[in-house]
Amino acid sequence: MDEILKGKLHAKSDPDKVGTDFRRLVTRTNQLIDAFVNQINERRKMEEVMEYNQRMESIGTLAGGIAHDFNNILTYISTYFDIIIRQLTQGTIEHESMLEIQKAIHRATDFVEQIMTFSRQARQEKKPIQISLILKEAVKLLKATLPKGISVRNEIEITDIYVMAEPSRLYQIAMNLCTNAFHAIQETGGVLTVQLRLETRTGNENNAACILSIEDTGVGMDSETQRRIFEPYFTTKPVGRQGSGMGLVVVHGIVSSLKGTIDVHSTPGGRGRILFVDDEENIGK
Ligand SMILES: Nc1ncnc2c1ncn2[C@@H]1O[C@H](COP(=O)(O)OP(=O)(O)OP(=O)(O)O)[C@@H](O)[C@H]1O
Ligand SMILES: [Mg+2]
């Protein structure tokens, strides 16, 4: 007990080294220590999750303010851009250069829109949404834009699954995860699988979980990358071209607002990288 009071929570007595009379007492004490340590570990985990969510919320508020100001500036730039480009002759170096600037403006507008979506999540209106329809639409768009060598496998098992959400947010989850999967297989080619299924937890259908899984056969992630993927601005891609490091932050924010959970399974170089979205509470049929 002295050891435990000194903070060595795992310190235990060996039941085999004491007399029979004490053996049961020592075993029971050891069980109590295990329960005690488990409780402390659980509490630490909960505190970490709460701290993470609070951090995300304040980043969201801050980012929302900045994005809003940026949006105003971009509107200003776009308006003057339109006036100038209309006066240039197509095919000239000036016109070509302006088209490059236009691409950058579009990318900046998309980026700002993503940040604003992330910070608006707390205030969105939710309604029952047939999630399979949203996914099918996302898969259709993907199939149309993906290059040859990449195939999309559609494994949407049950179609009448409803979740309480906003369609554009669900669409964004699908698009951000699928874009990541596509980036992971674009060099080598491979398979991108979109799966939607219902998992009954306790034999009671009202307690079913809707599971969305986006899997790819691409490059995978090492454990350091996996640990950091939900951090804002964390990216392993060329910054500005493919990666801003906000895609999964946005997904995490939306999933949390749906009271769902998100899980990652990946190994570097191996097959089967999966991102799960598990929306338990909001399911309704
Ligand atoms: N399917 C995947 N396979 C391998 N690595 C992945 C996958 N999904 C995410 N990652 C890793 O997680 C990082 C963060 O992903 P995230 O979507 O947040 O940002 P990003 O894709 O780099 O940029 P963007 O903001 O444009 O989405 C990626 O840079 C990549 O290293
Ligand atoms: Mg991404």
Coordinates of C-alpha atoms and ligand atoms in Angstrom, one line a residue:
M1 CA 0.0 0.0 0.0
D2 CA 2.9 2.4 0.7
E3 CA 4.1 1.9 -2.9
I4 CA 0.7 2.8 -4.2
L5 CA 0.5 5.9 -2.0
K6 CA 3.9 6.9 -3.5
G7 CA 2.2 6.9 -7.0
K8 CA 3.4 3.4 -8.1
L9 CA -0.2 2.4 -9.1
H10 CA 0.8 -1.0 -10.5
A11 CA 2.6 -2.1 -7.3
K12 CA 1.1 -5.4 -6.1
S13 CA 2.0 -8.2 -3.6
D14 CA 2.7 -11.7 -4.8
P15 CA -0.1 -14.0 -3.4
D16 CA 2.3 -17.0 -3.6
K17 CA 4.8 -15.4 -1.1
V18 CA 2.3 -15.0 1.8
G19 CA 0.5 -17.6 4.0
T20 CA -2.8 -19.2 2.9
D21 CA -4.8 -16.9 5.3
F22 CA -3.6 -13.9 3.5
R23 CA -3.7 -15.3 0.0
R24 CA -7.3 -14.4 -0.7
L25 CA -6.9 -11.0 0.9
V26 CA -3.9 -10.2 -1.3
T27 CA -5.7 -11.5 -4.5
R28 CA -8.7 -9.3 -3.7
T29 CA -6.5 -6.3 -3.0
N30 CA -4.7 -6.9 -6.4
Q31 CA -8.1 -7.0 -8.1
L32 CA -9.0 -3.6 -6.5
I33 CA -5.8 -2.1 -7.7
D34 CA -6.5 -3.3 -11.3
A35 CA -10.0 -1.8 -11.1
F36 CA -8.5 1.5 -9.7
V37 CA -5.8 1.7 -12.4
N38 CA -8.4 1.0 -15.2
Q39 CA -10.7 3.7 -13.9
I40 CA -7.8 6.2 -13.9
N41 CA -6.8 5.2 -17.4
E42 CA -10.4 5.6 -18.6
R43 CA -10.7 9.0 -17.0
R44 CA -7.4 10.1 -18.6
K45 CA -8.7 9.0 -22.0
M46 CA -12.0 10.9 -21.5
E47 CA -10.1 14.0 -20.5
E48 CA -7.9 13.7 -23.6
V49 CA -11.0 13.4 -25.9
M50 CA -12.7 16.4 -24.2
E51 CA -9.6 18.5 -24.4
Y52 CA -9.2 17.6 -28.1
N53 CA -12.9 18.5 -28.8
Q54 CA -12.5 21.8 -27.0
R55 CA -9.4 22.6 -29.0
M56 CA -11.1 21.8 -32.2
E57 CA -14.1 24.0 -31.3
S58 CA -11.9 27.0 -30.5
I59 CA -9.8 26.4 -33.7
G60 CA -13.2 26.3 -35.6
T61 CA -14.3 29.7 -34.2
L62 CA -11.0 31.3 -34.9
A63 CA -10.6 29.8 -38.4
G64 CA -14.3 30.8 -39.2
G65 CA -13.5 34.4 -38.4
I66 CA -10.3 34.4 -40.5
A67 CA -12.0 32.5 -43.4
H68 CA -14.9 35.0 -43.4
D69 CA -12.5 38.0 -43.8
F70 CA -10.6 36.1 -46.5
N71 CA -13.8 35.4 -48.3
N72 CA -14.6 39.1 -48.5
I73 CA -11.1 39.8 -49.9
L74 CA -11.5 37.0 -52.5
T75 CA -14.8 38.4 -53.7
Y76 CA -13.1 41.7 -54.2
I77 CA -10.2 40.1 -56.1
S78 CA -12.6 38.0 -58.3
T79 CA -14.7 41.1 -59.2
Y80 CA -11.6 43.0 -60.5
F81 CA -10.2 39.9 -62.0
D82 CA -13.3 39.5 -64.2
I83 CA -13.1 43.1 -65.4
I84 CA -9.4 42.7 -66.4
I85 CA -9.6 39.2 -68.1
R86 CA -12.5 40.4 -70.3
Q87 CA -10.3 43.0 -71.8
L88 CA -7.5 40.6 -72.7
T89 CA -7.2 38.7 -76.0
Q90 CA -7.3 34.9 -75.8
G91 CA -4.0 33.2 -76.6
T92 CA -1.8 36.0 -75.4
I93 CA 0.7 35.5 -72.6
E94 CA -1.3 37.9 -70.5
H95 CA -4.5 36.0 -70.9
E96 CA -2.7 32.6 -70.2
S97 CA -1.2 34.1 -67.1
M98 CA -4.6 35.3 -65.9
L99 CA -6.0 31.8 -66.4
E100 CA -3.3 30.5 -64.0
I101 CA -4.3 33.2 -61.5
Q102 CA -8.0 32.2 -61.9
K103 CA -7.1 28.6 -60.9
A104 CA -5.5 29.9 -57.8
I105 CA -8.5 32.0 -57.0
H106 CA -10.8 29.0 -57.4
R107 CA -8.6 26.9 -55.2
A108 CA -8.5 29.6 -52.5
T109 CA -12.3 29.9 -52.7
D110 CA -12.7 26.2 -52.2
F111 CA -10.3 26.2 -49.3
V112 CA -12.0 29.1 -47.6
E113 CA -15.4 27.4 -48.1
Q114 CA -14.0 24.2 -46.4
I115 CA -12.9 26.2 -43.4
M116 CA -16.2 28.0 -43.1
T117 CA -18.0 24.7 -43.3
F118 CA -15.8 23.4 -40.5
S119 CA -16.6 26.3 -38.3
R120 CA -20.3 26.4 -39.1
Q121 CA -20.9 22.8 -38.0
A122 CA -22.4 23.6 -34.6
R123 CA -25.1 25.7 -36.2
Q124 CA -26.4 23.4 -39.0
E125 CA -29.9 22.1 -39.3
K126 CA -30.2 18.3 -39.4
K127 CA -32.9 16.2 -40.9
P128 CA -33.4 12.5 -41.8
I129 CA -31.2 11.8 -44.8
Q130 CA -31.0 8.6 -46.9
I131 CA -27.2 8.3 -46.8
S132 CA -27.0 5.8 -49.7
L133 CA -28.3 8.4 -52.1
I134 CA -25.6 10.9 -51.1
L135 CA -22.9 8.2 -51.4
K136 CA -24.2 7.1 -54.8
E137 CA -24.0 10.6 -56.1
A138 CA -20.5 11.0 -54.7
V139 CA -19.4 7.7 -56.3
K140 CA -20.9 8.7 -59.6
L141 CA -18.9 12.0 -59.6
L142 CA -15.8 10.1 -58.6
K143 CA -16.2 7.5 -61.4
A144 CA -16.5 10.3 -63.9
T145 CA -13.4 12.1 -62.8
L146 CA -11.0 9.3 -61.9
P147 CA -8.3 8.3 -64.4
K148 CA -8.0 4.8 -65.9
G149 CA -6.3 2.3 -63.7
I150 CA -8.4 3.2 -60.7
S151 CA -11.6 1.3 -60.1
V152 CA -14.3 2.2 -57.7
R153 CA -16.1 -0.7 -55.9
N154 CA -19.6 0.1 -54.7
E155 CA -20.6 -2.0 -51.7
I156 CA -23.6 -0.1 -50.5
E157 CA -25.5 -3.0 -49.0
I158 CA -28.7 -1.5 -47.6
T159 CA -30.2 1.5 -49.2
D160 CA -32.9 2.6 -46.8
I161 CA -30.6 3.8 -44.0
Y162 CA -31.4 7.2 -42.7
V163 CA -29.2 9.4 -40.5
M164 CA -29.9 12.8 -39.0
A165 CA -27.6 15.1 -40.9
E166 CA -27.3 17.8 -43.5
P167 CA -26.8 16.4 -47.0
S168 CA -23.9 18.7 -48.0
R169 CA -22.0 17.7 -44.8
L170 CA -22.4 13.9 -45.6
Y171 CA -21.4 14.6 -49.2
Q172 CA -18.3 16.4 -47.9
I173 CA -17.4 13.5 -45.7
A174 CA -17.6 11.1 -48.7
M175 CA -15.7 13.4 -51.0
N176 CA -12.9 14.3 -48.6
L177 CA -12.3 10.6 -47.7
C178 CA -12.6 9.4 -51.3
T179 CA -10.2 12.2 -52.5
N180 CA -7.6 11.0 -49.9
A181 CA -8.1 7.4 -51.1
F182 CA -7.7 8.5 -54.7
H183 CA -4.5 10.4 -53.9
A184 CA -3.1 7.3 -52.2
I185 CA -3.6 5.1 -55.3
Q186 CA -3.1 7.6 -58.1
E187 CA 0.5 6.7 -58.7
T188 CA 0.1 3.0 -58.8
G189 CA -3.5 2.5 -59.6
G190 CA -5.7 0.3 -57.4
V191 CA -9.2 -0.1 -56.0
L192 CA -11.2 2.3 -54.0
T193 CA -14.1 0.7 -52.1
V194 CA -17.1 2.6 -50.7
Q195 CA -19.0 0.4 -48.3
L196 CA -22.2 1.2 -46.3
R197 CA -23.7 -1.3 -43.9
L198 CA -25.8 -1.5 -40.8
E199 CA -24.5 -3.2 -37.7
T200 CA -26.9 -4.2 -35.0
R201 CA -25.2 -4.0 -31.7
T202 CA -27.4 -5.8 -29.2
G203 CA -29.9 -7.6 -31.3
N204 CA -32.1 -4.5 -31.1
E205 CA -32.6 -2.8 -34.4
N206 CA -33.1 0.6 -32.8
N207 CA -29.6 0.3 -31.5
A208 CA -28.1 -0.3 -34.9
A209 CA -25.0 1.6 -36.1
C210 CA -24.6 2.9 -39.6
I211 CA -21.0 2.2 -40.8
L212 CA -19.5 4.0 -43.7
S213 CA -16.1 2.6 -44.8
I214 CA -13.9 4.1 -47.4
E215 CA -11.0 1.8 -48.3
D216 CA -8.1 2.0 -50.7
T217 CA -5.3 -0.3 -51.8
G218 CA -2.8 2.6 -51.9
V219 CA 0.4 3.6 -50.1
G220 CA -1.0 3.4 -46.5
M221 CA 0.2 5.3 -43.5
D222 CA 2.9 4.7 -40.9
S223 CA 2.0 5.1 -37.2
E224 CA 3.3 8.6 -36.9
T225 CA 1.2 9.8 -39.8
Q226 CA -1.9 8.0 -38.4
R227 CA -1.4 9.7 -35.0
R228 CA -1.4 13.2 -36.7
I229 CA -4.0 12.9 -39.5
F230 CA -6.7 14.8 -37.6
E231 CA -4.4 17.8 -36.8
P232 CA -5.3 21.0 -38.6
Y233 CA -2.8 21.6 -41.5
F234 CA -1.1 18.3 -41.1
T235 CA -0.3 17.0 -44.6
T236 CA 2.2 14.8 -46.3
K237 CA 1.2 16.1 -49.8
P238 CA 2.7 19.0 -51.7
V239 CA 1.2 22.0 -49.9
G240 CA -1.0 24.2 -52.1
R241 CA -1.4 21.6 -54.9
Q242 CA -3.0 18.6 -53.3
G243 CA -2.7 19.1 -49.6
S244 CA -3.9 21.7 -47.2
G245 CA -4.2 19.3 -44.3
M246 CA -7.8 20.3 -43.6
G247 CA -9.7 17.5 -45.3
L248 CA -9.8 15.1 -42.3
V249 CA -10.2 18.0 -39.8
V250 CA -13.4 18.8 -41.6
V251 CA -14.5 15.2 -41.6
H252 CA -13.7 14.8 -37.9
G253 CA -15.7 17.9 -37.1
I254 CA -18.8 16.8 -39.1
V255 CA -18.7 13.2 -37.6
S256 CA -18.4 14.6 -34.1
S257 CA -21.4 16.9 -34.7
L258 CA -23.4 13.8 -35.7
K259 CA -22.3 12.2 -32.5
G260 CA -20.5 9.5 -34.5
T261 CA -17.0 8.2 -34.3
I262 CA -14.2 7.8 -36.8
D263 CA -11.6 5.2 -36.9
V264 CA -8.5 4.6 -39.1
H265 CA -6.9 1.2 -40.0
S266 CA -3.8 1.4 -42.0
T267 CA -0.3 -0.1 -42.4
P268 CA 2.4 1.4 -44.6
G269 CA 2.6 -0.4 -48.0
G270 CA 0.1 -3.1 -47.0
R271 CA -3.5 -3.5 -48.3
G272 CA -6.7 -2.4 -46.6
R273 CA -6.8 1.1 -45.3
I274 CA -10.1 1.9 -43.9
L275 CA -11.8 4.9 -42.5
F276 CA -15.0 4.2 -40.6
V277 CA -17.7 6.6 -39.7
D278 CA -20.0 5.1 -37.2
D279 CA -23.2 7.1 -36.6
E280 CA -25.0 5.4 -33.7
E281 CA -27.4 7.8 -32.1
N282 CA -28.8 9.5 -35.2
I283 CA -30.1 6.5 -37.0
G284 CA -33.8 6.3 -37.8
K285 CA -35.8 4.1 -40.2
Ligands
LIG1 N1 -6.4 7.0 -47.6 C1 -5.2 7.5 -47.2 N2 -4.0 6.8 -47.5 C2 -2.8 7.2 -47.1 N3 -2.6 8.4 -46.4 C3 -3.7 9.1 -46.0 C4 -5.1 8.7 -46.4 N4 -5.9 9.6 -46.0 C5 -5.2 10.5 -45.3 N5 -3.9 10.3 -45.4 C6 -2.8 11.0 -44.7 O1 -3.4 12.0 -43.9 C7 -2.9 13.3 -44.2 C8 -4.0 14.3 -43.9 O2 -5.2 14.1 -44.7 P1 -6.1 15.4 -44.9 O3 -7.2 14.9 -45.8 O4 -6.5 16.0 -43.6 O5 -5.2 16.4 -45.7 P2 -4.6 16.4 -47.1 O6 -5.3 15.3 -47.9 O7 -3.2 16.3 -47.0 O8 -5.1 17.8 -47.7 P3 -6.6 18.4 -48.0 O9 -6.8 19.5 -47.0 O10 -6.5 18.9 -49.4 O11 -7.5 17.2 -47.8 C9 -2.6 13.2 -45.7 O12 -1.7 14.2 -46.1 C10 -2.0 11.8 -45.8 O13 -0.7 11.8 -45.3
MG2 MG -7.4 15.2 -48.0

